[in-house]
């Protein structure tokens, strides 16, 4: 019953609902440790709260989500099978990091992705944890929003990894329009970061051209695959707007 209450609280969309749900979870754990075995929280409960933090928009949401996931991992390592983190939980935590837009959020999201990948390698298909297109796209988005100087390059690394996994038969990792759009956004973010560092005029000009070219290449790949029949690669208005804005920015800079 308490798990149901926590799940409902986490999904309410009310201000501070994630904190309220987390406080109930803390009380449940206290009662469980005191001998009330029916109060044991499960993975669904933890996942609902982590997802609530991802959607809350609160300043410390990503930290709270990461702390909860790490707590789950610790409990599972101590033998609490019912709180084993699953793919949804990891994706929700990485989403909280991506939405935070904080410096270093890409690297933090990568940390959890590596754990997810390692668990899949160790446990296989029956383990209930497997990185998918959402996992990789979310990490790319975390790099894009975090604004690191290598965000574009990191995005390319994960796009290539997804493509390789798909070629090997992993349909869950097949890159789609969301992944490609996130990669375009990551390259644009890289350009803005480099521009703010005030490199020499020639260096800045060359790098802006590189970014515009890469963004255009990614969009063209999306369009070609969509025209070839892959509906998951249909570019959105956001995709076209991002690339158009980048190309205009380069042209304005060169004038």
PDB file of C-alpha atoms in Angstrom:
ATOM      1  CA  UNK A   1       0.000   0.000   0.000  1.00  0.00           C
ATOM      2  CA  UNK A   2       2.792   2.424   0.871  1.00  0.00           C
ATOM      3  CA  UNK A   3       4.511   1.689  -2.436  1.00  0.00           C
ATOM      4  CA  UNK A   4       1.280   2.698  -4.175  1.00  0.00           C
ATOM      5  CA  UNK A   5       1.101   5.938  -2.166  1.00  0.00           C
ATOM      6  CA  UNK A   6       4.701   6.823  -2.999  1.00  0.00           C
ATOM      7  CA  UNK A   7       4.187   6.079  -6.685  1.00  0.00           C
ATOM      8  CA  UNK A   8       1.061   8.263  -6.770  1.00  0.00           C
ATOM      9  CA  UNK A   9       2.839  11.090  -4.954  1.00  0.00           C
ATOM     10  CA  UNK A  10       5.800  10.928  -7.315  1.00  0.00           C
ATOM     11  CA  UNK A  11       3.526  11.164 -10.352  1.00  0.00           C
ATOM     12  CA  UNK A  12       1.322  13.995  -9.055  1.00  0.00           C
ATOM     13  CA  UNK A  13       3.288  16.819 -10.778  1.00  0.00           C
ATOM     14  CA  UNK A  14       2.652  18.999  -7.742  1.00  0.00           C
ATOM     15  CA  UNK A  15       5.507  21.267  -6.549  1.00  0.00           C
ATOM     16  CA  UNK A  16       7.940  19.364  -4.321  1.00  0.00           C
ATOM     17  CA  UNK A  17       6.106  16.088  -5.020  1.00  0.00           C
ATOM     18  CA  UNK A  18       9.441  14.309  -5.456  1.00  0.00           C
ATOM     19  CA  UNK A  19      10.656  15.487  -2.044  1.00  0.00           C
ATOM     20  CA  UNK A  20       7.377  14.447  -0.441  1.00  0.00           C
ATOM     21  CA  UNK A  21       7.554  10.998  -2.040  1.00  0.00           C
ATOM     22  CA  UNK A  22      11.193  10.679  -0.954  1.00  0.00           C
ATOM     23  CA  UNK A  23      10.221  11.475   2.644  1.00  0.00           C
ATOM     24  CA  UNK A  24       7.616   8.685   2.578  1.00  0.00           C
ATOM     25  CA  UNK A  25      10.229   6.342   1.130  1.00  0.00           C
ATOM     26  CA  UNK A  26      12.596   7.209   3.966  1.00  0.00           C
ATOM     27  CA  UNK A  27       9.864   6.409   6.490  1.00  0.00           C
ATOM     28  CA  UNK A  28       9.167   3.092   4.746  1.00  0.00           C
ATOM     29  CA  UNK A  29      12.833   2.122   4.966  1.00  0.00           C
ATOM     30  CA  UNK A  30      12.909   3.016   8.656  1.00  0.00           C
ATOM     31  CA  UNK A  31       9.851   0.834   9.359  1.00  0.00           C
ATOM     32  CA  UNK A  32      11.245  -2.010   7.251  1.00  0.00           C
ATOM     33  CA  UNK A  33      14.520  -1.962   9.164  1.00  0.00           C
ATOM     34  CA  UNK A  34      12.524  -1.987  12.403  1.00  0.00           C
ATOM     35  CA  UNK A  35      10.996  -5.309  11.422  1.00  0.00           C
ATOM     36  CA  UNK A  36       7.936  -4.369   9.359  1.00  0.00           C
ATOM     37  CA  UNK A  37       8.834  -6.485   6.334  1.00  0.00           C
ATOM     38  CA  UNK A  38       5.680  -5.466   4.458  1.00  0.00           C
ATOM     39  CA  UNK A  39       7.122  -1.939   4.233  1.00  0.00           C
ATOM     40  CA  UNK A  40       9.991  -2.913   1.939  1.00  0.00           C
ATOM     41  CA  UNK A  41      10.261  -0.415  -0.949  1.00  0.00           C
ATOM     42  CA  UNK A  42      10.649  -1.882  -4.422  1.00  0.00           C
ATOM     43  CA  UNK A  43      12.425  -0.804  -7.597  1.00  0.00           C
ATOM     44  CA  UNK A  44       9.213   0.688  -8.990  1.00  0.00           C
ATOM     45  CA  UNK A  45       8.963   3.010  -5.993  1.00  0.00           C
ATOM     46  CA  UNK A  46      12.545   4.208  -6.301  1.00  0.00           C
ATOM     47  CA  UNK A  47      12.126   4.593 -10.054  1.00  0.00           C
ATOM     48  CA  UNK A  48       8.992   6.709  -9.700  1.00  0.00           C
ATOM     49  CA  UNK A  49      10.754   9.126  -7.340  1.00  0.00           C
ATOM     50  CA  UNK A  50      13.875   9.368  -9.503  1.00  0.00           C
ATOM     51  CA  UNK A  51      11.652  10.068 -12.506  1.00  0.00           C
ATOM     52  CA  UNK A  52       9.780  12.703 -10.488  1.00  0.00           C
ATOM     53  CA  UNK A  53      13.069  14.457  -9.747  1.00  0.00           C
ATOM     54  CA  UNK A  54      13.917  14.350 -13.460  1.00  0.00           C
ATOM     55  CA  UNK A  55      10.655  16.137 -14.250  1.00  0.00           C
ATOM     56  CA  UNK A  56      10.662  18.532 -11.288  1.00  0.00           C
ATOM     57  CA  UNK A  57      12.941  21.237 -12.650  1.00  0.00           C
ATOM     58  CA  UNK A  58      14.334  21.841  -9.167  1.00  0.00           C
ATOM     59  CA  UNK A  59      17.922  23.010  -8.887  1.00  0.00           C
ATOM     60  CA  UNK A  60      19.174  20.025  -6.913  1.00  0.00           C
ATOM     61  CA  UNK A  61      16.977  17.461  -8.701  1.00  0.00           C
ATOM     62  CA  UNK A  62      19.851  15.764 -10.519  1.00  0.00           C
ATOM     63  CA  UNK A  63      21.845  15.380  -7.299  1.00  0.00           C
ATOM     64  CA  UNK A  64      18.858  13.917  -5.461  1.00  0.00           C
ATOM     65  CA  UNK A  65      18.148  11.505  -8.332  1.00  0.00           C
ATOM     66  CA  UNK A  66      21.781  10.357  -8.425  1.00  0.00           C
ATOM     67  CA  UNK A  67      21.834   9.890  -4.644  1.00  0.00           C
ATOM     68  CA  UNK A  68      18.700   7.739  -4.770  1.00  0.00           C
ATOM     69  CA  UNK A  69      20.100   5.568  -7.547  1.00  0.00           C
ATOM     70  CA  UNK A  70      23.370   5.098  -5.671  1.00  0.00           C
ATOM     71  CA  UNK A  71      21.335   4.162  -2.590  1.00  0.00           C
ATOM     72  CA  UNK A  72      19.470   1.569  -4.663  1.00  0.00           C
ATOM     73  CA  UNK A  73      22.759   0.156  -5.925  1.00  0.00           C
ATOM     74  CA  UNK A  74      24.049  -0.147  -2.355  1.00  0.00           C
ATOM     75  CA  UNK A  75      20.891  -1.883  -1.145  1.00  0.00           C
ATOM     76  CA  UNK A  76      21.029  -4.315  -4.059  1.00  0.00           C
ATOM     77  CA  UNK A  77      24.678  -5.108  -3.348  1.00  0.00           C
ATOM     78  CA  UNK A  78      23.702  -5.885   0.249  1.00  0.00           C
ATOM     79  CA  UNK A  79      21.223  -8.478  -0.968  1.00  0.00           C
ATOM     80  CA  UNK A  80      17.953  -6.567  -1.347  1.00  0.00           C
ATOM     81  CA  UNK A  81      16.828  -8.148  -4.636  1.00  0.00           C
ATOM     82  CA  UNK A  82      13.573  -6.186  -4.739  1.00  0.00           C
ATOM     83  CA  UNK A  83      15.351  -2.874  -5.282  1.00  0.00           C
ATOM     84  CA  UNK A  84      17.579  -3.947  -8.149  1.00  0.00           C
ATOM     85  CA  UNK A  85      17.899  -0.901 -10.448  1.00  0.00           C
ATOM     86  CA  UNK A  86      16.493  -1.467 -13.932  1.00  0.00           C
ATOM     87  CA  UNK A  87      16.907   0.306 -17.264  1.00  0.00           C
ATOM     88  CA  UNK A  88      14.049   2.730 -16.553  1.00  0.00           C
ATOM     89  CA  UNK A  89      15.691   3.815 -13.289  1.00  0.00           C
ATOM     90  CA  UNK A  90      19.070   4.436 -14.924  1.00  0.00           C
ATOM     91  CA  UNK A  91      17.472   6.287 -17.833  1.00  0.00           C
ATOM     92  CA  UNK A  92      15.456   8.453 -15.434  1.00  0.00           C
ATOM     93  CA  UNK A  93      18.554   9.369 -13.450  1.00  0.00           C
ATOM     94  CA  UNK A  94      20.492  10.216 -16.604  1.00  0.00           C
ATOM     95  CA  UNK A  95      17.509  12.288 -17.746  1.00  0.00           C
ATOM     96  CA  UNK A  96      17.634  14.263 -14.489  1.00  0.00           C
ATOM     97  CA  UNK A  97      21.315  14.959 -15.133  1.00  0.00           C
ATOM     98  CA  UNK A  98      20.603  15.966 -18.735  1.00  0.00           C
ATOM     99  CA  UNK A  99      17.828  18.341 -17.716  1.00  0.00           C
ATOM    100  CA  UNK A 100      19.987  19.972 -15.044  1.00  0.00           C
ATOM    101  CA  UNK A 101      22.249  21.535 -17.659  1.00  0.00           C
ATOM    102  CA  UNK A 102      25.038  21.638 -15.108  1.00  0.00           C
ATOM    103  CA  UNK A 103      28.680  21.553 -16.064  1.00  0.00           C
ATOM    104  CA  UNK A 104      29.908  17.973 -15.955  1.00  0.00           C
ATOM    105  CA  UNK A 105      26.431  16.462 -16.278  1.00  0.00           C
ATOM    106  CA  UNK A 106      27.514  14.629 -19.433  1.00  0.00           C
ATOM    107  CA  UNK A 107      30.362  12.915 -17.615  1.00  0.00           C
ATOM    108  CA  UNK A 108      28.074  12.015 -14.703  1.00  0.00           C
ATOM    109  CA  UNK A 109      25.506  10.537 -17.074  1.00  0.00           C
ATOM    110  CA  UNK A 110      28.275   8.533 -18.757  1.00  0.00           C
ATOM    111  CA  UNK A 111      29.208   7.113 -15.350  1.00  0.00           C
ATOM    112  CA  UNK A 112      25.736   5.630 -14.903  1.00  0.00           C
ATOM    113  CA  UNK A 113      25.634   4.429 -18.504  1.00  0.00           C
ATOM    114  CA  UNK A 114      28.882   2.509 -17.937  1.00  0.00           C
ATOM    115  CA  UNK A 115      27.355   0.826 -14.883  1.00  0.00           C
ATOM    116  CA  UNK A 116      24.291  -0.088 -16.943  1.00  0.00           C
ATOM    117  CA  UNK A 117      26.486  -1.504 -19.710  1.00  0.00           C
ATOM    118  CA  UNK A 118      28.565  -3.474 -17.212  1.00  0.00           C
ATOM    119  CA  UNK A 119      25.466  -4.963 -15.576  1.00  0.00           C
ATOM    120  CA  UNK A 120      24.191  -6.049 -18.985  1.00  0.00           C
ATOM    121  CA  UNK A 121      27.545  -7.634 -19.863  1.00  0.00           C
ATOM    122  CA  UNK A 122      27.549  -9.568 -16.590  1.00  0.00           C
ATOM    123  CA  UNK A 123      23.873 -10.582 -16.471  1.00  0.00           C
ATOM    124  CA  UNK A 124      22.856 -10.803 -20.126  1.00  0.00           C
ATOM    125  CA  UNK A 125      19.339 -10.566 -21.514  1.00  0.00           C
ATOM    126  CA  UNK A 126      17.759 -12.106 -18.412  1.00  0.00           C
ATOM    127  CA  UNK A 127      19.150  -9.478 -16.044  1.00  0.00           C
ATOM    128  CA  UNK A 128      16.481  -6.860 -16.715  1.00  0.00           C
ATOM    129  CA  UNK A 129      19.046  -4.140 -17.378  1.00  0.00           C
ATOM    130  CA  UNK A 130      20.116  -3.216 -20.884  1.00  0.00           C
ATOM    131  CA  UNK A 131      21.149   0.104 -22.425  1.00  0.00           C
ATOM    132  CA  UNK A 132      18.763   1.220 -25.159  1.00  0.00           C
ATOM    133  CA  UNK A 133      18.314   4.133 -27.539  1.00  0.00           C
ATOM    134  CA  UNK A 134      16.901   6.215 -24.673  1.00  0.00           C
ATOM    135  CA  UNK A 135      20.004   5.556 -22.564  1.00  0.00           C
ATOM    136  CA  UNK A 136      22.443   6.677 -25.248  1.00  0.00           C
ATOM    137  CA  UNK A 137      20.304   9.597 -26.459  1.00  0.00           C
ATOM    138  CA  UNK A 138      19.975  10.869 -22.902  1.00  0.00           C
ATOM    139  CA  UNK A 139      23.742  10.811 -22.376  1.00  0.00           C
ATOM    140  CA  UNK A 140      24.204  12.739 -25.628  1.00  0.00           C
ATOM    141  CA  UNK A 141      21.601  15.230 -24.422  1.00  0.00           C
ATOM    142  CA  UNK A 142      23.402  15.554 -21.090  1.00  0.00           C
ATOM    143  CA  UNK A 143      26.584  16.512 -22.947  1.00  0.00           C
ATOM    144  CA  UNK A 144      24.638  18.960 -25.126  1.00  0.00           C
ATOM    145  CA  UNK A 145      23.027  20.684 -22.154  1.00  0.00           C
ATOM    146  CA  UNK A 146      26.198  20.584 -20.056  1.00  0.00           C
ATOM    147  CA  UNK A 147      28.012  22.629 -22.683  1.00  0.00           C
ATOM    148  CA  UNK A 148      31.385  20.919 -22.519  1.00  0.00           C
ATOM    149  CA  UNK A 149      34.013  21.714 -25.127  1.00  0.00           C
ATOM    150  CA  UNK A 150      33.977  18.112 -26.353  1.00  0.00           C
ATOM    151  CA  UNK A 151      30.182  17.667 -26.341  1.00  0.00           C
ATOM    152  CA  UNK A 152      30.023  17.193 -30.108  1.00  0.00           C
ATOM    153  CA  UNK A 153      32.831  14.670 -30.144  1.00  0.00           C
ATOM    154  CA  UNK A 154      31.253  12.698 -27.290  1.00  0.00           C
ATOM    155  CA  UNK A 155      27.938  12.710 -29.156  1.00  0.00           C
ATOM    156  CA  UNK A 156      29.651  11.204 -32.198  1.00  0.00           C
ATOM    157  CA  UNK A 157      31.217   8.492 -30.028  1.00  0.00           C
ATOM    158  CA  UNK A 158      27.810   7.393 -28.755  1.00  0.00           C
ATOM    159  CA  UNK A 159      26.114   7.657 -32.149  1.00  0.00           C
ATOM    160  CA  UNK A 160      28.797   5.389 -33.598  1.00  0.00           C
ATOM    161  CA  UNK A 161      28.412   2.970 -30.699  1.00  0.00           C
ATOM    162  CA  UNK A 162      24.645   2.805 -31.216  1.00  0.00           C
ATOM    163  CA  UNK A 163      25.095   2.164 -34.932  1.00  0.00           C
ATOM    164  CA  UNK A 164      27.627  -0.606 -34.252  1.00  0.00           C
ATOM    165  CA  UNK A 165      25.332  -2.263 -31.711  1.00  0.00           C
ATOM    166  CA  UNK A 166      22.434  -2.113 -34.158  1.00  0.00           C
ATOM    167  CA  UNK A 167      24.538  -3.645 -36.945  1.00  0.00           C
ATOM    168  CA  UNK A 168      25.394  -6.494 -34.558  1.00  0.00           C
ATOM    169  CA  UNK A 169      21.684  -7.148 -34.014  1.00  0.00           C
ATOM    170  CA  UNK A 170      20.780  -4.989 -31.013  1.00  0.00           C
ATOM    171  CA  UNK A 171      17.535  -3.393 -32.198  1.00  0.00           C
ATOM    172  CA  UNK A 172      17.030  -1.639 -28.851  1.00  0.00           C
ATOM    173  CA  UNK A 173      20.100   0.520 -29.498  1.00  0.00           C
ATOM    174  CA  UNK A 174      19.103   1.633 -33.007  1.00  0.00           C
ATOM    175  CA  UNK A 175      19.671   5.402 -33.279  1.00  0.00           C
ATOM    176  CA  UNK A 176      16.616   7.472 -34.155  1.00  0.00           C
ATOM    177  CA  UNK A 177      15.744  11.101 -34.890  1.00  0.00           C
ATOM    178  CA  UNK A 178      15.891  11.983 -31.197  1.00  0.00           C
ATOM    179  CA  UNK A 179      19.458  10.679 -30.920  1.00  0.00           C
ATOM    180  CA  UNK A 180      20.583  12.523 -34.041  1.00  0.00           C
ATOM    181  CA  UNK A 181      18.896  15.768 -32.994  1.00  0.00           C
ATOM    182  CA  UNK A 182      20.585  15.530 -29.595  1.00  0.00           C
ATOM    183  CA  UNK A 183      23.926  15.057 -31.377  1.00  0.00           C
ATOM    184  CA  UNK A 184      23.300  18.139 -33.524  1.00  0.00           C
ATOM    185  CA  UNK A 185      22.483  20.074 -30.368  1.00  0.00           C
ATOM    186  CA  UNK A 186      25.705  18.811 -28.780  1.00  0.00           C
ATOM    187  CA  UNK A 187      27.799  20.079 -31.683  1.00  0.00           C
ATOM    188  CA  UNK A 188      26.092  23.474 -31.528  1.00  0.00           C
ATOM    189  CA  UNK A 189      26.704  23.584 -27.779  1.00  0.00           C
ATOM    190  CA  UNK A 190      30.379  22.875 -28.426  1.00  0.00           C
ATOM    191  CA  UNK A 191      30.532  25.810 -30.811  1.00  0.00           C
ATOM    192  CA  UNK A 192      28.993  28.200 -28.317  1.00  0.00           C
ATOM    193  CA  UNK A 193      31.417  27.055 -25.651  1.00  0.00           C
ATOM    194  CA  UNK A 194      34.419  27.504 -27.930  1.00  0.00           C
ATOM    195  CA  UNK A 195      33.150  30.895 -29.089  1.00  0.00           C
ATOM    196  CA  UNK A 196      32.918  32.111 -25.489  1.00  0.00           C
ATOM    197  CA  UNK A 197      36.582  31.199 -24.964  1.00  0.00           C
ATOM    198  CA  UNK A 198      37.587  33.905 -27.446  1.00  0.00           C
ATOM    199  CA  UNK A 199      40.038  32.009 -29.601  1.00  0.00           C
ATOM    200  CA  UNK A 200      41.816  33.759 -32.451  1.00  0.00           C
ATOM    201  CA  UNK A 201      39.540  34.901 -35.274  1.00  0.00           C
ATOM    202  CA  UNK A 202      40.856  32.273 -37.690  1.00  0.00           C
ATOM    203  CA  UNK A 203      40.532  29.431 -35.169  1.00  0.00           C
ATOM    204  CA  UNK A 204      37.003  30.468 -34.279  1.00  0.00           C
ATOM    205  CA  UNK A 205      36.009  30.757 -37.931  1.00  0.00           C
ATOM    206  CA  UNK A 206      37.415  27.318 -38.780  1.00  0.00           C
ATOM    207  CA  UNK A 207      35.710  25.678 -35.835  1.00  0.00           C
ATOM    208  CA  UNK A 208      32.345  27.294 -36.567  1.00  0.00           C
ATOM    209  CA  UNK A 209      32.585  25.959 -40.122  1.00  0.00           C
ATOM    210  CA  UNK A 210      33.383  22.482 -38.768  1.00  0.00           C
ATOM    211  CA  UNK A 211      30.357  22.572 -36.482  1.00  0.00           C
ATOM    212  CA  UNK A 212      28.012  23.807 -39.202  1.00  0.00           C
ATOM    213  CA  UNK A 213      29.278  21.123 -41.581  1.00  0.00           C
ATOM    214  CA  UNK A 214      28.851  18.380 -38.983  1.00  0.00           C
ATOM    215  CA  UNK A 215      25.340  19.529 -38.049  1.00  0.00           C
ATOM    216  CA  UNK A 216      24.363  19.573 -41.722  1.00  0.00           C
ATOM    217  CA  UNK A 217      25.873  16.110 -42.275  1.00  0.00           C
ATOM    218  CA  UNK A 218      23.893  14.645 -39.393  1.00  0.00           C
ATOM    219  CA  UNK A 219      20.650  16.165 -40.657  1.00  0.00           C
ATOM    220  CA  UNK A 220      21.298  14.875 -44.188  1.00  0.00           C
ATOM    221  CA  UNK A 221      21.882  11.366 -42.835  1.00  0.00           C
ATOM    222  CA  UNK A 222      18.555  11.587 -41.032  1.00  0.00           C
ATOM    223  CA  UNK A 223      16.766  12.777 -44.167  1.00  0.00           C
ATOM    224  CA  UNK A 224      18.299  10.094 -46.392  1.00  0.00           C
ATOM    225  CA  UNK A 225      17.419   7.298 -43.970  1.00  0.00           C
ATOM    226  CA  UNK A 226      13.894   8.653 -43.588  1.00  0.00           C
ATOM    227  CA  UNK A 227      13.451   8.851 -47.372  1.00  0.00           C
ATOM    228  CA  UNK A 228      14.741   5.267 -47.578  1.00  0.00           C
ATOM    229  CA  UNK A 229      11.816   4.180 -45.414  1.00  0.00           C
ATOM    230  CA  UNK A 230      13.062   4.487 -41.833  1.00  0.00           C
ATOM    231  CA  UNK A 231      10.265   6.454 -40.182  1.00  0.00           C
ATOM    232  CA  UNK A 232      12.116   6.616 -36.856  1.00  0.00           C
ATOM    233  CA  UNK A 233      14.595   8.970 -38.542  1.00  0.00           C
ATOM    234  CA  UNK A 234      12.062  11.630 -39.545  1.00  0.00           C
ATOM    235  CA  UNK A 235      13.599  15.032 -38.712  1.00  0.00           C
ATOM    236  CA  UNK A 236      11.430  17.346 -36.631  1.00  0.00           C
ATOM    237  CA  UNK A 237      10.989  21.100 -36.904  1.00  0.00           C
ATOM    238  CA  UNK A 238      13.423  21.378 -33.996  1.00  0.00           C
ATOM    239  CA  UNK A 239      16.064  19.572 -36.053  1.00  0.00           C
ATOM    240  CA  UNK A 240      15.691  21.877 -39.043  1.00  0.00           C
ATOM    241  CA  UNK A 241      15.592  24.974 -36.832  1.00  0.00           C
ATOM    242  CA  UNK A 242      18.809  23.978 -35.052  1.00  0.00           C
ATOM    243  CA  UNK A 243      20.712  23.444 -38.289  1.00  0.00           C
ATOM    244  CA  UNK A 244      19.280  26.557 -39.962  1.00  0.00           C
ATOM    245  CA  UNK A 245      20.207  28.688 -36.965  1.00  0.00           C
ATOM    246  CA  UNK A 246      23.741  27.296 -37.010  1.00  0.00           C
ATOM    247  CA  UNK A 247      24.222  27.948 -40.712  1.00  0.00           C
ATOM    248  CA  UNK A 248      22.878  31.491 -40.339  1.00  0.00           C
ATOM    249  CA  UNK A 249      25.211  32.067 -37.414  1.00  0.00           C
ATOM    250  CA  UNK A 250      28.236  31.001 -39.443  1.00  0.00           C
ATOM    251  CA  UNK A 251      27.221  33.165 -42.396  1.00  0.00           C
ATOM    252  CA  UNK A 252      26.680  36.180 -40.125  1.00  0.00           C
ATOM    253  CA  UNK A 253      30.072  35.604 -38.527  1.00  0.00           C
ATOM    254  CA  UNK A 254      31.818  35.489 -41.903  1.00  0.00           C
ATOM    255  CA  UNK A 255      30.230  38.703 -43.174  1.00  0.00           C
TER     256      UNK A 255
END
